CSV table of C-alpha atoms in Angstrom, one decimal:
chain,number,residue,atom,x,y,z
A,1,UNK,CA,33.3,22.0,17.6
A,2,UNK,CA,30.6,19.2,18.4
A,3,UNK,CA,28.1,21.2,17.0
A,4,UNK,CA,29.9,22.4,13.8
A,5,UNK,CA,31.1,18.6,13.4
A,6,UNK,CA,27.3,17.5,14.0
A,7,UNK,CA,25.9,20.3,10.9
A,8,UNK,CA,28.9,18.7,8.7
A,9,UNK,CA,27.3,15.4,9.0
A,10,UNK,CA,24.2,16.2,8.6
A,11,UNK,CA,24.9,17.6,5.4
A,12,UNK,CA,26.6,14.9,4.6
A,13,UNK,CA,23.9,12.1,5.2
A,14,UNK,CA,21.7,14.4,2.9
A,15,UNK,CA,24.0,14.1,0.3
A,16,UNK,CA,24.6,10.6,0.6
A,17,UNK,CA,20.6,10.0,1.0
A,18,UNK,CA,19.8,11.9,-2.3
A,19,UNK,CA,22.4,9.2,-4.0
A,20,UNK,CA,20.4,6.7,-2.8
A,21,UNK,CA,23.6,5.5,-0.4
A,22,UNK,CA,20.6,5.3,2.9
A,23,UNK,CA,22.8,3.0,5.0
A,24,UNK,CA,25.5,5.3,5.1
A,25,UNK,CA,23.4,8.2,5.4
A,26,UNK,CA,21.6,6.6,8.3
A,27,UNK,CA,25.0,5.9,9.4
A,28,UNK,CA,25.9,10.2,9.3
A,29,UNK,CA,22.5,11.0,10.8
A,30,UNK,CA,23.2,8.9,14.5
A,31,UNK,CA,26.8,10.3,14.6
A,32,UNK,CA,25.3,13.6,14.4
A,33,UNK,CA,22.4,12.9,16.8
A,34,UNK,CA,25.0,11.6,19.3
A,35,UNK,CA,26.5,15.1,19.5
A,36,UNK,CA,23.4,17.0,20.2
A,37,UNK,CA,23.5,17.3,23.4
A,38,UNK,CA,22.6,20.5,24.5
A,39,UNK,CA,18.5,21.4,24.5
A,40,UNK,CA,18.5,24.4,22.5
A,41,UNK,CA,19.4,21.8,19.4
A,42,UNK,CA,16.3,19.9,20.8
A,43,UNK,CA,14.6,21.2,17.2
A,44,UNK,CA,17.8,20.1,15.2
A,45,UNK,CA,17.7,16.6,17.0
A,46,UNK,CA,14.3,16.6,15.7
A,47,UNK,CA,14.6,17.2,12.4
A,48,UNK,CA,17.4,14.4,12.1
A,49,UNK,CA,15.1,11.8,13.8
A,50,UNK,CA,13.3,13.2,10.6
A,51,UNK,CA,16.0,12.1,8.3
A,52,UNK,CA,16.1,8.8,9.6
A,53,UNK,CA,12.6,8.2,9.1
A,54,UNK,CA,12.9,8.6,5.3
A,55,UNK,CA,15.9,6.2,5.4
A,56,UNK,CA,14.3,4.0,8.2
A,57,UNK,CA,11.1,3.8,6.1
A,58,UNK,CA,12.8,3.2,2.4
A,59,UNK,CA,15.2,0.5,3.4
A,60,UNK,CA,12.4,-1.1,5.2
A,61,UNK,CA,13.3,-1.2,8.8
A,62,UNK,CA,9.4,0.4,9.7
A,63,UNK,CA,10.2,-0.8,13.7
A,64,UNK,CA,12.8,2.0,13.5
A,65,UNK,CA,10.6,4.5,11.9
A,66,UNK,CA,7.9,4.0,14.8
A,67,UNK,CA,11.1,3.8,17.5
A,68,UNK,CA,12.5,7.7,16.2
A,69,UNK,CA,8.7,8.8,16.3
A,70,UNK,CA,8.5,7.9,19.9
A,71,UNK,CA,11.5,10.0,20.4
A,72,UNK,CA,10.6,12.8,18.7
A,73,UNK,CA,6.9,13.0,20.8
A,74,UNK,CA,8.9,12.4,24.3
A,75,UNK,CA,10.9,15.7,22.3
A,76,UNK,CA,8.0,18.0,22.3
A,77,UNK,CA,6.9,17.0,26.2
A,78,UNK,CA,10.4,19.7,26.6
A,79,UNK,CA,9.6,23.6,27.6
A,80,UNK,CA,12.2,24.0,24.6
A,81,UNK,CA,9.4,22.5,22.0
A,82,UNK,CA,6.6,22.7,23.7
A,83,UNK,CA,4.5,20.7,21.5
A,84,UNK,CA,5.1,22.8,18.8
A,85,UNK,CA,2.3,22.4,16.0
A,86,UNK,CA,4.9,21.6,13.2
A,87,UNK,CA,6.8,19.3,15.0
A,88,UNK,CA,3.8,17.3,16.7
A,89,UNK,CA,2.3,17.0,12.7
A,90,UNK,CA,5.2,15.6,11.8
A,91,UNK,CA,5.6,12.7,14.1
A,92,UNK,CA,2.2,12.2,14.0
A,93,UNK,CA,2.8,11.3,10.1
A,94,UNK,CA,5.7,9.5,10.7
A,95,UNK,CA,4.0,6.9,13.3
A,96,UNK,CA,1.3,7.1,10.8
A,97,UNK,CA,2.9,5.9,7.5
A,98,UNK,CA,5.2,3.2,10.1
A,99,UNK,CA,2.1,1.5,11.5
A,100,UNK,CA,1.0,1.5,8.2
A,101,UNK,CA,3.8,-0.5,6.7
A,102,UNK,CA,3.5,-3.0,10.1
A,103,UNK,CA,0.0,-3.5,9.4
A,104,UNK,CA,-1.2,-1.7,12.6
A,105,UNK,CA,-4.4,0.0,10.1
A,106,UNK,CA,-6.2,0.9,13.5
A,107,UNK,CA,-3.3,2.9,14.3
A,108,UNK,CA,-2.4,4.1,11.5
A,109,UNK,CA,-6.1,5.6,10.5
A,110,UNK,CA,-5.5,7.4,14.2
A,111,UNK,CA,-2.2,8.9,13.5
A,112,UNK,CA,-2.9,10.1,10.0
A,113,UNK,CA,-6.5,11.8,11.0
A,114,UNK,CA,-4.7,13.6,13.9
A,115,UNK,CA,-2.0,14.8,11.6
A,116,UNK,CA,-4.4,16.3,8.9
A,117,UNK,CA,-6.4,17.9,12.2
A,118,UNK,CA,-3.2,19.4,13.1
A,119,UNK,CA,-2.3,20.8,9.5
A,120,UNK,CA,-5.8,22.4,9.0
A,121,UNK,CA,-4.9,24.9,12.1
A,122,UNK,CA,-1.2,25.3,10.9
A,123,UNK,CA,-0.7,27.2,7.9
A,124,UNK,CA,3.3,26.3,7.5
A,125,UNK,CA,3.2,22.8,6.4
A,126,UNK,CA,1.6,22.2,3.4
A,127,UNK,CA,2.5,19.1,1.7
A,128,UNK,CA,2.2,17.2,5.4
A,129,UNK,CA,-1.8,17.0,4.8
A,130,UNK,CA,-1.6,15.5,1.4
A,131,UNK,CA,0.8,12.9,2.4
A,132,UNK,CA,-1.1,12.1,5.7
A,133,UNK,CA,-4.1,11.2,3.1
A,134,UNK,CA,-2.4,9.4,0.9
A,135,UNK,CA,-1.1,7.3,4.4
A,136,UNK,CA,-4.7,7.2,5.4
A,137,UNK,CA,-5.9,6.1,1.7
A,138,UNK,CA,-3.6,3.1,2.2
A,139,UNK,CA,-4.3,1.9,5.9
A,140,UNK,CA,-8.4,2.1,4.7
A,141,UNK,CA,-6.8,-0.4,1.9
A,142,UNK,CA,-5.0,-2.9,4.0
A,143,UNK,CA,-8.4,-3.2,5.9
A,144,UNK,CA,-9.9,-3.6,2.6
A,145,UNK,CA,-12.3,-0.3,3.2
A,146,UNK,CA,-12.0,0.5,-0.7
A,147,UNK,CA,-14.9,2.8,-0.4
A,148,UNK,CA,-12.6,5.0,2.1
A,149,UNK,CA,-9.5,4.3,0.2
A,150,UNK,CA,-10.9,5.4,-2.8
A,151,UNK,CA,-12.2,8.5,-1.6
A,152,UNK,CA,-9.2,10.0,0.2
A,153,UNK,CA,-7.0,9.0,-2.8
A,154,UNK,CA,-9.2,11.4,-4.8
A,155,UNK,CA,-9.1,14.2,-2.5
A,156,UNK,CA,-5.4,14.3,-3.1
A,157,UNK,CA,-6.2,14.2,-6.6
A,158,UNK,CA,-8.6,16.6,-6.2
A,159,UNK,CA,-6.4,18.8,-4.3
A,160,UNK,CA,-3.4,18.7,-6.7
A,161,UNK,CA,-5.5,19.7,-10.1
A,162,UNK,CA,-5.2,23.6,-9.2
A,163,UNK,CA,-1.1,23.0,-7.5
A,164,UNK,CA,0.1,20.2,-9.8
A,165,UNK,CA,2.2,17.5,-7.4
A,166,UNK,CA,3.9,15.2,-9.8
A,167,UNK,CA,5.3,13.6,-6.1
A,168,UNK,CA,1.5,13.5,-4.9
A,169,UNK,CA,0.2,12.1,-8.2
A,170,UNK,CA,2.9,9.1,-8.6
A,171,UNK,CA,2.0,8.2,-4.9
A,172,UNK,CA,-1.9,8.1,-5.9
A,173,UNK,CA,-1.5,6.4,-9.0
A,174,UNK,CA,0.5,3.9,-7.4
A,175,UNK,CA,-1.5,3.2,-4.9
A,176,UNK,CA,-4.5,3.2,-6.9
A,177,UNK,CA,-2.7,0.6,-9.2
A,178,UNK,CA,-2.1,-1.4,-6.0
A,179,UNK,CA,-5.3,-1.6,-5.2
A,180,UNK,CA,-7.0,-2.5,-9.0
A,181,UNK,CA,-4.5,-5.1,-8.8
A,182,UNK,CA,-5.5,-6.7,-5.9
A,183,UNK,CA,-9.3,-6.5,-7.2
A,184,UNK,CA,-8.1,-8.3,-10.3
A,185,UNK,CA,-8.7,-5.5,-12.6
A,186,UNK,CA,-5.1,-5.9,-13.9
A,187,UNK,CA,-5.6,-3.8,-17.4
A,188,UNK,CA,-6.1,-0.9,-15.0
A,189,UNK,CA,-3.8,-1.6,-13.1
A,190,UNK,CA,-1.2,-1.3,-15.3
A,191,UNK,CA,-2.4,1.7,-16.2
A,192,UNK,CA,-1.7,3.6,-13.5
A,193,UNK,CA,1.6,2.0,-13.3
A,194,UNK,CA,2.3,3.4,-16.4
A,195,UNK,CA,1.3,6.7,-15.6
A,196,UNK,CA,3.6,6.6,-12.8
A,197,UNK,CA,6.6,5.8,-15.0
A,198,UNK,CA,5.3,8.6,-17.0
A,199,UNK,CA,5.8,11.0,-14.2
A,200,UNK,CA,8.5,9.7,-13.2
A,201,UNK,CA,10.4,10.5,-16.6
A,202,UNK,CA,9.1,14.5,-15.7
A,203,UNK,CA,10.9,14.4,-12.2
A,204,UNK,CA,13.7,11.8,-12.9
A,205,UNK,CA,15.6,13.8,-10.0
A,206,UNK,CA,13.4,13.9,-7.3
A,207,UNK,CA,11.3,10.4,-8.0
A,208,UNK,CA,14.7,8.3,-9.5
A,209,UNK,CA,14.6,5.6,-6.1
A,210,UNK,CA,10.6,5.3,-7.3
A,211,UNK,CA,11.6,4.1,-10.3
A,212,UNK,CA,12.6,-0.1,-9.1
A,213,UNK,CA,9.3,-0.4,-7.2
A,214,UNK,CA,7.0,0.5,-10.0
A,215,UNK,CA,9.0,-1.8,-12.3
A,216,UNK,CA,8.6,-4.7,-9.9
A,217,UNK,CA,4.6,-3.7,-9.1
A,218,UNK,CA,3.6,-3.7,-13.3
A,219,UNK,CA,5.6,-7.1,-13.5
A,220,UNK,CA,2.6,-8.3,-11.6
A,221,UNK,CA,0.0,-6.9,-14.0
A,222,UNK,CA,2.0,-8.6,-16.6
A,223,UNK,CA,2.0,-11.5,-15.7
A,224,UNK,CA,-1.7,-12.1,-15.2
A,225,UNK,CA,-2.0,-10.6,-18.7
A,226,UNK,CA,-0.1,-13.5,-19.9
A,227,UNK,CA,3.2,-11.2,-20.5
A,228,UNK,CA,5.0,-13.4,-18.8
A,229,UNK,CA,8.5,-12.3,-20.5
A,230,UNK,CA,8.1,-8.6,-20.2
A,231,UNK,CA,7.4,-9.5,-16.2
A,232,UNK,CA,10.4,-11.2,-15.8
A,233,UNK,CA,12.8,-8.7,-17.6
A,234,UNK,CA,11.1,-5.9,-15.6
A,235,UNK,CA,11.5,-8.0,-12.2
A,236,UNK,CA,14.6,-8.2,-13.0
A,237,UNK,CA,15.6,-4.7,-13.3
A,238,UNK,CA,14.2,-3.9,-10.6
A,239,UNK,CA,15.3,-6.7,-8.5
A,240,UNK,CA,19.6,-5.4,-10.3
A,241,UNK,CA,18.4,-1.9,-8.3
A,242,UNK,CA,17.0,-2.9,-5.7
A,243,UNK,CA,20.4,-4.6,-4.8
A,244,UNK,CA,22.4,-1.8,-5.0
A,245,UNK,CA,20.7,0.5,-3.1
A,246,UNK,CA,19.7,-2.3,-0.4
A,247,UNK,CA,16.2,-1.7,-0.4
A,248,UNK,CA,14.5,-4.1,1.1
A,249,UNK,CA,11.2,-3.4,0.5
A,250,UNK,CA,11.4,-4.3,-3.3
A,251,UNK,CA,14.0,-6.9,-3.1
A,252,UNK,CA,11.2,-9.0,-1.1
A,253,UNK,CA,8.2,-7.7,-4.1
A,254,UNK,CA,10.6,-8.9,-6.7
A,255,UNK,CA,11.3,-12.5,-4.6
A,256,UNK,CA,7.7,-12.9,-4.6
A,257,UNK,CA,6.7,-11.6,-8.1
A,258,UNK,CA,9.8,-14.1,-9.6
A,259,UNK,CA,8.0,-17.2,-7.2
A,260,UNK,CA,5.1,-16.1,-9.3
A,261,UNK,CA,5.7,-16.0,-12.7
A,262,UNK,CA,7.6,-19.1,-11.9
A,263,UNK,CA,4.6,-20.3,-10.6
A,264,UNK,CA,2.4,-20.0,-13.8
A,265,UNK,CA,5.0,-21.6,-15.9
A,266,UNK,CA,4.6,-24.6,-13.2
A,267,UNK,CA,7.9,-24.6,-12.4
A,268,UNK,CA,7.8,-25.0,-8.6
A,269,UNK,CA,11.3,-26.2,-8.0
A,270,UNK,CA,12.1,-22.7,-8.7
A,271,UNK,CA,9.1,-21.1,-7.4
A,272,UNK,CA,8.6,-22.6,-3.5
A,273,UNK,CA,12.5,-21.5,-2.3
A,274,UNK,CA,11.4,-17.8,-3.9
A,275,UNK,CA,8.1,-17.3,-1.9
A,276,UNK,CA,10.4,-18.3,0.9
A,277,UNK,CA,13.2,-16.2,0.7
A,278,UNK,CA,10.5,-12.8,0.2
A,279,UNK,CA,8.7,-14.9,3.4
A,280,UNK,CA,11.3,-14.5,5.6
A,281,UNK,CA,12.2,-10.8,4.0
A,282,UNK,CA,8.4,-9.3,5.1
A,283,UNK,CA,8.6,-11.3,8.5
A,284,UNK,CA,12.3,-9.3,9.0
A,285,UNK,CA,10.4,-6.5,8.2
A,286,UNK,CA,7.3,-6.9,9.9
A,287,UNK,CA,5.4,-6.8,7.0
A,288,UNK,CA,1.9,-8.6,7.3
A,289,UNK,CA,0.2,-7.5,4.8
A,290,UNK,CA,2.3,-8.8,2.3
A,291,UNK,CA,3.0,-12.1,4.6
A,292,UNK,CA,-0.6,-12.8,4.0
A,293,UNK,CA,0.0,-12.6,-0.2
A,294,UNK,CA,3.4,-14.6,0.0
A,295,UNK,CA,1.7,-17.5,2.2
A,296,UNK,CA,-1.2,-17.1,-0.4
A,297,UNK,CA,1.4,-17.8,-3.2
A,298,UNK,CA,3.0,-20.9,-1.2
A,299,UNK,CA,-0.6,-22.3,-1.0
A,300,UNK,CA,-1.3,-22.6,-4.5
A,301,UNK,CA,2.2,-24.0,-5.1
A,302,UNK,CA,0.8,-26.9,-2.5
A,303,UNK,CA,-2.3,-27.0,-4.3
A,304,UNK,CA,-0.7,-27.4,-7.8
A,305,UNK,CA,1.6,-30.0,-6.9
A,306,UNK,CA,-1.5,-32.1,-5.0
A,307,UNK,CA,-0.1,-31.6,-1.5
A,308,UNK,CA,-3.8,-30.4,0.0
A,309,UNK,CA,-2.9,-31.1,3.5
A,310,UNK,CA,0.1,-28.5,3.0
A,311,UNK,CA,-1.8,-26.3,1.0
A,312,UNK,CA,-4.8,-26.4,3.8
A,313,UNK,CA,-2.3,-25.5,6.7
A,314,UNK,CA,-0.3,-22.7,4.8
A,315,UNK,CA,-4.0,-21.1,3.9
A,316,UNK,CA,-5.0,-21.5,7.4
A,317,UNK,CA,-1.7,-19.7,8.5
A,318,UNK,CA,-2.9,-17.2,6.1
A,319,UNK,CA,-6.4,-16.6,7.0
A,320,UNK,CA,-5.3,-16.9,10.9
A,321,UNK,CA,-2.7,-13.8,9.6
A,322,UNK,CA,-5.4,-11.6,8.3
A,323,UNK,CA,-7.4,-11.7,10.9
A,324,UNK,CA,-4.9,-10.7,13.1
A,325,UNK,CA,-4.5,-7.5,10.7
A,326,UNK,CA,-8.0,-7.1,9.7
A,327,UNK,CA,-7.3,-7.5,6.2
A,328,UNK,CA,-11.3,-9.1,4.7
A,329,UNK,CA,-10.2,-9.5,1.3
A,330,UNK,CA,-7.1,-11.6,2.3
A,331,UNK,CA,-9.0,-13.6,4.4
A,332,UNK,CA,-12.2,-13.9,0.8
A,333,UNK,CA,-9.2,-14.7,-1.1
A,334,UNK,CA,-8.3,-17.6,1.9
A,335,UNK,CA,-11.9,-18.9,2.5
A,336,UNK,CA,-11.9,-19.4,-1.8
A,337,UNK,CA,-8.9,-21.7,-2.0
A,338,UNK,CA,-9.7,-23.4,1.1
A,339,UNK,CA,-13.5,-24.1,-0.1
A,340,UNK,CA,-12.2,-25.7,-2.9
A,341,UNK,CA,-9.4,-27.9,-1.2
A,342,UNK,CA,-12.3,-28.9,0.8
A,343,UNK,CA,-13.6,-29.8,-2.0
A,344,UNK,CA,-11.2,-31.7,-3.4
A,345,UNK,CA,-10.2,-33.7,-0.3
A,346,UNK,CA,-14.3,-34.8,-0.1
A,347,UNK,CA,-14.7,-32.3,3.0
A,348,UNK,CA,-18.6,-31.2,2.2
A,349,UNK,CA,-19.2,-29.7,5.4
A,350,UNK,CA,-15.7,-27.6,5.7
A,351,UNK,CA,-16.1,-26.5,2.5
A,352,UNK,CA,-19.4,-24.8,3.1
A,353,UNK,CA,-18.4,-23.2,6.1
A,354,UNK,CA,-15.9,-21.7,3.4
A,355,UNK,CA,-19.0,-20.7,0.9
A,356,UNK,CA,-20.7,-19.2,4.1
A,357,UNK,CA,-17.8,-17.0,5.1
A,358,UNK,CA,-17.4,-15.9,1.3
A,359,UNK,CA,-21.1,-14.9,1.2
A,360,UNK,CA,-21.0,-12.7,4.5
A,361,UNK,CA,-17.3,-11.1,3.3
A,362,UNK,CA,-18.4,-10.5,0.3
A,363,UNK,CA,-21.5,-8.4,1.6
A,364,UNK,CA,-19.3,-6.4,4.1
A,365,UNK,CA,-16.9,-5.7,1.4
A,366,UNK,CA,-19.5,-4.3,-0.1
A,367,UNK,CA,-18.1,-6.2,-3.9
A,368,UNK,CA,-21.2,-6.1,-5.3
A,369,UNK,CA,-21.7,-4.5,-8.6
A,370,UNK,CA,-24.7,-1.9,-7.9
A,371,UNK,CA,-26.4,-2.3,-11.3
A,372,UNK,CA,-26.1,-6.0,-12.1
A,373,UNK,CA,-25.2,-7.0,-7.9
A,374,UNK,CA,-22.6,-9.4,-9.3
A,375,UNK,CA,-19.8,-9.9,-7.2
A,376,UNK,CA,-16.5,-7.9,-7.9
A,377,UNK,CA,-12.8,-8.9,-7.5
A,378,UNK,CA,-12.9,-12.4,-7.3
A,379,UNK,CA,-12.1,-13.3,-11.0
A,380,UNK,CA,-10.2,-11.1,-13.5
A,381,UNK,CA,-12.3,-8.2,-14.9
A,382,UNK,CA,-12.8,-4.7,-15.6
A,383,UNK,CA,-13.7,-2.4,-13.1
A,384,UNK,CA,-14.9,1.7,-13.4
A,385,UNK,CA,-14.6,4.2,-10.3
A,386,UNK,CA,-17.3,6.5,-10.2
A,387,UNK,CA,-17.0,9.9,-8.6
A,388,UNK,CA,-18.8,9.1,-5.1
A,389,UNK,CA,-15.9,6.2,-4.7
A,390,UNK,CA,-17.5,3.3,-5.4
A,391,UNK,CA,-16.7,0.6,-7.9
A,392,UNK,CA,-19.1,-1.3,-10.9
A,393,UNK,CA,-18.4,-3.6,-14.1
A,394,UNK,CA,-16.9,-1.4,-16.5
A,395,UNK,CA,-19.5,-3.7,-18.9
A,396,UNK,CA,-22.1,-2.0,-16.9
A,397,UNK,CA,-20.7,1.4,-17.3
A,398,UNK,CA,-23.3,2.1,-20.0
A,399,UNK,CA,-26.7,1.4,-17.7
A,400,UNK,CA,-25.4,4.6,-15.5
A,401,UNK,CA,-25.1,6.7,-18.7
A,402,UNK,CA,-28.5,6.7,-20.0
A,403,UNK,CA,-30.8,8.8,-18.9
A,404,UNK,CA,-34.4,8.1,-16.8
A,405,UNK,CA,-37.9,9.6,-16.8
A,406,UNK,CA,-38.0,12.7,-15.3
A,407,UNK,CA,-34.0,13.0,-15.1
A,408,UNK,CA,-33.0,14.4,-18.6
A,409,UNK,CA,-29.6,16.0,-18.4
A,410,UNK,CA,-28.3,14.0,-15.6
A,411,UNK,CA,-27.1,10.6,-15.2
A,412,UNK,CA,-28.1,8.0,-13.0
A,413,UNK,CA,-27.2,7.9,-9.6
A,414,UNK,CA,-24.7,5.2,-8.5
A,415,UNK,CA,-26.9,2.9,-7.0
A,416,UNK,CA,-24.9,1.5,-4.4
A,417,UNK,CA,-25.2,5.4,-2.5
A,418,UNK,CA,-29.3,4.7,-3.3
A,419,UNK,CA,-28.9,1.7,-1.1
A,420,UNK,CA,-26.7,3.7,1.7
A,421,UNK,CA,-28.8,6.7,2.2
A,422,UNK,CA,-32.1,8.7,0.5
A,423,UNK,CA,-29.7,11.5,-0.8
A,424,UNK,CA,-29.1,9.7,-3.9
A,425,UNK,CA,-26.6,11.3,-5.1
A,426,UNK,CA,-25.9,10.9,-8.9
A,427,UNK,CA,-22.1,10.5,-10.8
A,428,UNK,CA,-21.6,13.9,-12.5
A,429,UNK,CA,-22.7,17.1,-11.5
C-alpha cells in the first residue's frame, strides 16, 4: 500500500512540476520519499532526490540541491546501487550545477569534469554530458575564464548541429548572452536573448518556465541601449510570472534590473530599497555572484547621490565578495569605481593602487584586443568570437580577414593563440 501510495505521488508531483506548481510538487516528492523504506526502492528513492533537484534548483533553494546530492552519493555506497555509472553521473551533475549557483566555481569545475568522464564510458545517458558542459561553461564564467567558457559553450553547439537540441541551444544562447552582457557588448547580447525567445516559441511546452528569465535578462540589454521603456514593461512581465510560480531566482533579477533602470532615470528613492530587497533575496539564496552585481548597483547609487564614503565601503564589501568567489572581472569592475572615488575624495595614492590592480586584472583576464591590444569590456562596445574562443573589437574584425604574404586562401591567425603557443592556429579552416 506504502509503495503504491508512494508511485501515486510521485506521479502526482510530476504533474504538478510540469504546471509550474514546484512547491507543491516538492511538497509530493518528500511524502513519497518518506515511504520508501525498503532498499530494493533504493533506485526509486534516487530518482525522486532527482525530482527535487529540478524543483530545489528552479525555485532557488541551491543548499537543497547540494543537500539531496549528498544523499543520493551516501545512496550508491549501498550493495543495492553499487555505484552504478548512471546514478553516480547524475549526482555528480547535480552537485555540479548547485555549487555553481552558490558560487563554489572550484567545485563546480570538479563535479561537472567528473560527470562528462563518467558519460564518455556510459553509453545510456546522453543528454547528461551536454548539460554537464553547459554547467562547466558557466562555473569557467563566474571565474571570469571567458576563454574556457567560450570554448565549452561551443562544443555544445558544436555537438548539437548534427542532433538539433532546441533545450541545449536556449541554455547556450543564454548563457552566451549573459556573458556579452557582462563584457558590455549589449547589442549582442540581446541578440542571443532574442534567439532564445525564438526557440522558445518552437518548444513553448517543454521551455514555457524559460520564458520569465529571458524577459527579465534582455531588460538589461535594454536598458543600456537607452530602451528604457521596453525594459521596464519586459521586467515587469516577468517580475507578474515570476510571482506566480514563486521563483525566486528571477524575482531577485527583476528587483535588481527595476533598481536599475530606476537608477539611470536618477530616481534613487525608488532605486536603493530595490537593490535591497534583490540583496537580501541572493543572500537567502546564497547567491554570490550576483551579491557582487547588486552591491555593485548600491555603489553607484552612493556615488550618484555624493555619498563616497558609502559608496567606498559598499565597493569594498564588493570587491572583499569576489575575492571570496574568485570572480576577476567583478573585482576590475570594483577597483574602476573605487579608483575614481579615490579620485574624487583627493585620495592620489589609493586611487593608484586601484589603476595598478586594473592593469594586472586586466592582463590575467586576458581583455586585450589581439590586433589593436586595446582593452575589452570595460566600456560599451562590440565584440566578435572567433572560432579558437577568443574575443576582439568587432571594428577590427576586418584586419583578421585580409589575407598575408605567403598565406593566400587563409585568413589570419587570431593573434592572441600566436602569443599563447607556436602552433598558430588561424580562424577558419
Amino acid at each position: 500500500m506504502g509503495q503504491g501510495a508512494a508511485k501515486r505521488e510521485i506521479d502526482k508531483g510530476t504533474r504538478l512540476y510540469g504546471e509550474q506548481k514546484f512547491d507543491a510538487a516538492i511538497n509530493e516528492w518528500k511524502s513519497a520519499l518518506r515511504r520508501m523504506t525498503k532498499k530494493e526502492k533504493l533506485p526509486d528513492k534516487f530518482n525522486t532526490l532527482n525530482y527535487l533537484c529540478m524543483a530545489y534548483f528552479d525555485t532557488g533553494k541551491y543548499r537543497e540541491v547540494i543537500a539531496c546530492a549528498n544523499q543520493q552519493l551516501e545512496m550508491l555506497n549501498s550493495k543495492t546501487m553499487c555505484n552504478n555509472a548512471d546514478f553516480l553521473q547524475e549526482a555528480y551533475f547535480n552537485l555540479a550545477r548547485g555549487y555553481e549557483k552558490l558560487s563554489e566555481f572550484k567545485k563546480s569545475i570538479s563535479y561537472a569534469k567528473g560527470c562528462i568522464e563518467k558519460e564518455q564510458n556510459n553509453e545510456n545517458a546522453k543528454d547528461i554530458m551536454s548539460f554537464a558542459t553547459i554547467c562547466l561553461a558557466k562555473a569557467y564564467h563566474g571565474l571570469s575564464d571567458f576563454y574556457n567558457a567560450i570554448n565549452n559553450f561551443d562544443s555544445v553547439l558544436n555537438k548539437t548541429e548534427n542532433n538539433p537540441s532546441l533545450h541545449m541551444r536556449f541554455l547556450v544562447f543564454e548563457s552566451l548572452g549573459q556573458l556579452f552582457s557582462k563584457l558590455k557588448d549589449y547589442d549582442t547580447a540581446h541578440l542571443y536573448y532574442d534567439r532564445c525567445l525564438d526557440i522558445i516559441l518552437q518548444d513553448a511546452v517543454t521551455l514555457a518556465k524559460y520564458k520569465r528569465r529571458i524577459q527579465c535578462q534582455i531588460a538589461l540589454p535594454m536598458l543600456h541601449m537607452g530602451r528604457f521603456n521596453d525594459a521596464m514593461e519586459q521586467c515587469e512581465l516577468s517580475m507578474k510570472d515570476a510571482m506566480l510560480r514563486a521563483d525566486r531566482p528571477v524575482q531577485a533579477r527583476c528587483l535588481f534590473t527595476f533598481a536599475e533602470i530606476h537608477r539611470k532615470r536618477k530616481d534613487f528613492e525608488r532605486s536603493f530599497p530595490r537593490y535591497e530587497s534583490a540583496y537580501a533575496l541572493f543572500v537567502e539564496m546564497g547567491d554570490r555572484l550576483n551579491q557582487v552585481e547588486v552591491l555593485g548597483g548600491m555603489a553607484k547609487c552612493m556615488a550618484a547621490l555624493k555619498d563616497f564614503e558609502q559608496a567606498i565601503e559598499i565597493n569594498h564589501k564588493a570587491n572583499q565578495l569576489a575575492e571570496e568567489i574568485g570572480n576577476k572581472i567583478g573585482i576590475l569592475d570594483c577597483n574602476i569605481r573605487l579608483a575614481e572615488l579615490y579620485i574624487l575624495t583627493g585620495n592620489s595614492f589609493a586611487a593608484h593602487q586601484c589603476e595598478e590592480s586594473l592593469s594586472r586584472l586586466t592582463a590575467e583576464l586576458e581583455l586585450f584586443c589581439g590586433v589593436c591590444g586595446e582593452s575589452m569590456g570595460q566600456i560599451p562596445e562590440h565584440l566578435d568570437k572567433l572560432q579558437c574562443g577568443h574575443l576582439i573589437h568587432s571594428k577590427c574584425t576586418p584586419h583578421l580577414a585580409r589575407y598575408t604574404w605567403g598565406r593566400k586562401g587563409r585568413k589570419r591567425p587570431c593573434p592572441s593563440c600566436r602569443n599563447r603557443s607556436s602552433g598558430n592556429p588561424v580562424l577558419s579552416r
